[in-house]
C-alpha positions as CSV (number, residue, x, y, z in Angstrom):
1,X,133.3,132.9,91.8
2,X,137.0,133.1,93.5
3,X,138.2,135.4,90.6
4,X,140.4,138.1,90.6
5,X,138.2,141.0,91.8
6,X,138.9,145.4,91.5
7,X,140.6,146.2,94.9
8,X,137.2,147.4,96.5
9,X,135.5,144.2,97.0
10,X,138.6,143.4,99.3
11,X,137.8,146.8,101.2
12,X,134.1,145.7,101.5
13,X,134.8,141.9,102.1
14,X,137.1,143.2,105.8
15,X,134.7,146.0,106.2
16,X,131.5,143.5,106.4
17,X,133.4,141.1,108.6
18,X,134.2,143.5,110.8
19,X,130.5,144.5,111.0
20,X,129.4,140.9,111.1
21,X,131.8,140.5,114.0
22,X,130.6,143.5,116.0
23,X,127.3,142.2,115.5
24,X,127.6,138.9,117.2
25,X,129.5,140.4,119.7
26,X,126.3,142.5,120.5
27,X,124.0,139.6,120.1
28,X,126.1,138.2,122.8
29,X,125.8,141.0,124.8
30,X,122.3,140.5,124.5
31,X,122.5,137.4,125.3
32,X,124.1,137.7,128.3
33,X,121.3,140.2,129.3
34,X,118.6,137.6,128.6
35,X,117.3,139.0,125.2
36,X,118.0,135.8,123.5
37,X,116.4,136.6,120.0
38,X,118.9,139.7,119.5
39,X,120.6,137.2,117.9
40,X,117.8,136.6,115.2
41,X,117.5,139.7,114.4
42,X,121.2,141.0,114.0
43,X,121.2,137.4,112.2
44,X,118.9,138.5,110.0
45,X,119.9,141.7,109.7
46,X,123.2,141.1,108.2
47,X,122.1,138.8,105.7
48,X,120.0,141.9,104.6
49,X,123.1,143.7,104.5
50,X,124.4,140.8,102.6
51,X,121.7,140.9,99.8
52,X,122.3,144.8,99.9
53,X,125.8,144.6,99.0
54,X,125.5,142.4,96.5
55,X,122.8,144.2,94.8
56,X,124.5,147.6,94.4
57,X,127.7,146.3,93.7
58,X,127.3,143.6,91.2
59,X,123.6,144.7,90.3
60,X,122.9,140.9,91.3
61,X,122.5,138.0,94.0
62,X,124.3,135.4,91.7
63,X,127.6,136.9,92.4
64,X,126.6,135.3,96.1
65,X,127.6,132.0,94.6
66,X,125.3,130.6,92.8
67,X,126.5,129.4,89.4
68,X,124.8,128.2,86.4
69,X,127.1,125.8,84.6
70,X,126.5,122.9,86.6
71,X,123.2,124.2,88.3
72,X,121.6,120.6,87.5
73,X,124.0,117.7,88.8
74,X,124.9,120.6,92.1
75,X,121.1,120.4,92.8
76,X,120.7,116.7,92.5
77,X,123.9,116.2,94.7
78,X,122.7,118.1,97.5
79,X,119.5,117.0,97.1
80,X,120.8,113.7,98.1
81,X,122.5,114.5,100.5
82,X,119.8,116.7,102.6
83,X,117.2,113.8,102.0
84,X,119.9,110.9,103.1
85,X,120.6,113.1,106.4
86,X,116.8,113.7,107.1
87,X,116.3,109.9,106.9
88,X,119.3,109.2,108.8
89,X,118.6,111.2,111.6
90,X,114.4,110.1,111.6
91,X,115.7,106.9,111.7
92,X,118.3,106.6,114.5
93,X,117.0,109.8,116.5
94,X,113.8,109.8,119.2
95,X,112.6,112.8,117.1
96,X,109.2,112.2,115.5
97,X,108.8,112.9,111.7
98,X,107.5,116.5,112.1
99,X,110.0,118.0,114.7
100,X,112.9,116.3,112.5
101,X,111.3,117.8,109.8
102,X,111.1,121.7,111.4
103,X,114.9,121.1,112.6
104,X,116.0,120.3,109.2
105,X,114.1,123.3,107.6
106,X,116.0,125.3,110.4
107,X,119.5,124.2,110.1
108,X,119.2,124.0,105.9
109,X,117.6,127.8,105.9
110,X,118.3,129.8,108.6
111,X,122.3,127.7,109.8
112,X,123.4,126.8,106.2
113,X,122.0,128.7,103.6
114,X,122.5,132.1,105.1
115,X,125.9,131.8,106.6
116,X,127.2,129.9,103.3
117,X,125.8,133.1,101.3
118,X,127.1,135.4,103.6
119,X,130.9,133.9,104.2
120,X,131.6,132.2,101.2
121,X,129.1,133.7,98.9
122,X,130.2,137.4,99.9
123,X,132.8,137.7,102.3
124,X,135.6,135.1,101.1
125,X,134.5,135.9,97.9
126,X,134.9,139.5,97.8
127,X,138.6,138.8,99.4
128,X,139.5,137.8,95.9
129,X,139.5,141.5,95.4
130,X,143.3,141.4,97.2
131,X,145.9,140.5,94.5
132,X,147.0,137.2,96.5
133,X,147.8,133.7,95.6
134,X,143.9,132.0,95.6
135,X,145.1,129.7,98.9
136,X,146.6,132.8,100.7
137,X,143.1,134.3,100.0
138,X,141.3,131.0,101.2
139,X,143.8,130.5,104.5
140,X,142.4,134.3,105.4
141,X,139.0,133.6,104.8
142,X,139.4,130.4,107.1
143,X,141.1,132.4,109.9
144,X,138.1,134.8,109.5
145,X,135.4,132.5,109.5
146,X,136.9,130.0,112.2
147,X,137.7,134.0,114.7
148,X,133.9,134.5,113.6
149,X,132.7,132.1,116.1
150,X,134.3,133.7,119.1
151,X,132.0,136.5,119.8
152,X,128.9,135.0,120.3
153,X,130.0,132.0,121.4
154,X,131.9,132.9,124.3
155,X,129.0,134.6,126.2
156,X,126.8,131.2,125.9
157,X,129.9,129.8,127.2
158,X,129.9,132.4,130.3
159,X,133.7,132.9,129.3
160,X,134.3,136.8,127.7
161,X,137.7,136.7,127.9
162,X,141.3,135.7,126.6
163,X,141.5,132.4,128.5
164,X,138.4,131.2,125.9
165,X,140.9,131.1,122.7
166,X,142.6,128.3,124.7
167,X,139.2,127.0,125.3
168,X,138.0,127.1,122.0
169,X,141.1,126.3,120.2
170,X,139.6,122.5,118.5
171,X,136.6,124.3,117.5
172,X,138.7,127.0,115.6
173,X,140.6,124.5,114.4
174,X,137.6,122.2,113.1
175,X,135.6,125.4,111.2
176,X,138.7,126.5,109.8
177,X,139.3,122.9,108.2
178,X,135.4,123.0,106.9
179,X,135.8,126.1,105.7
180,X,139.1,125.0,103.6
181,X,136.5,122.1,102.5
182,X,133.5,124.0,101.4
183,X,135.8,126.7,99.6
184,X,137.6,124.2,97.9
185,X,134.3,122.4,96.3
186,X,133.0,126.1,95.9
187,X,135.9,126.6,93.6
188,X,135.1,123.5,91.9
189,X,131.7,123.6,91.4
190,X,131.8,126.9,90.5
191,X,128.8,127.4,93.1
192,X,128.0,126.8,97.1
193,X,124.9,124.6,96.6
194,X,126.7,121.4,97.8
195,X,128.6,123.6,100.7
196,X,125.3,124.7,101.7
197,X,124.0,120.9,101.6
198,X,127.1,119.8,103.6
199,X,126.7,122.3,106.1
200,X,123.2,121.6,106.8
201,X,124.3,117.6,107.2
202,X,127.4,118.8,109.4
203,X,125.6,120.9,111.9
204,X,122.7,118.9,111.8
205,X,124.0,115.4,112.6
206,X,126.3,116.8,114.9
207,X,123.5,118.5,117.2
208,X,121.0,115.5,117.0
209,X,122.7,112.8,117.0
């Protein structure tokens, strides 16, 4: 994880983004259109792509960011902190115990797990594949994934043009930060377990609460 890499994982890491850009884009279209589950299924569909890449390039899904050195204290860390969100937000929301439940299978699965996989399992991974210093490398794959929320999100905001950057500007600024964050214990760790664990709480808490 966050090693030097041969030159072609860089090509494939801006190659994918730009696919995974295009693709929200059109999920937004479709959105806009009224076809609200495109997004699922171009969601879905580059996750597949994902797997894919990962598979014929390093014969593996490990590479993805999953490490084994400290499988065993990453697990128990973000076990606690999935289980101490769940009982947070049972506690202090309206929801009963099987919706918070289904929400919290939701945003740990199909938010969390698959975009922390995807961006900083694959794509700010693969950037290490560009011969720059390891924080130029991470500053790029903030910028990336903080731009990545533009496409989609400015049809739900009935806004498709240049005046939603000024819009959007503290929410660019606030995934970028995250993304610093969760790369940062990634590199650590050795492994995006606790990112994914974080990012579940993040999202989570700040939608329900």
């Amino acid at each position: 994880m966050y090693q030097s890499k041969n030159k072609s994982y860089g090509f494939i890491a801006i190659i994918y983004y730009c696919i995974f850009w295009t693709g929200l884009f059109l999920a937004g279209v479709l959105y806009k259109k009224g076809i609200t589950y495109g997004m699922n299924i171009i969601y879905c569909s580059l996750f597949a792509v994902c797997i894919l890449i990962a598979l014929i390039k390093d014969k593996n899904i490990y590479n993805l960011g999953f490490g084994k050195e400290k499988i065993k204290i990453n697990l128990i860390i973000s076990i606690i902190i999935i289980v101490v969100t769940f009982i947070v937000i049972w506690a202090f929301s309206n929801l009963a115990f099987y919706e918070v439940l289904k929400q919290m299978l939701y945003y740990l699965f199909y938010i969390a797990a698959i975009e922390e996989i995807m961006f900083r399992g694959l794509i700010q991974n693969y950037l290490f594949g560009f011969k720059f210093n390891k924080y130029v490398i991470f500053i790029i794959g903030a910028l990336l994934f903080a731009f990545m929320h533009i496409p989609f999100q400015m049809f739900v905001h009935n806004n498709v043009s240049l005046n939603y950057l000024a819009y959007a500007v503290p929410n660019l600024i606030e995934t970028f930060i995250s993304h610093i964050v969760f790369c940062f214990i990634t590199y650590k760790r050795n492994d995006i377990t606790i990112p994914i664990a974080l990012h579940y709480a993040y999202d989570f808490l700040g939608v329900i609460i």
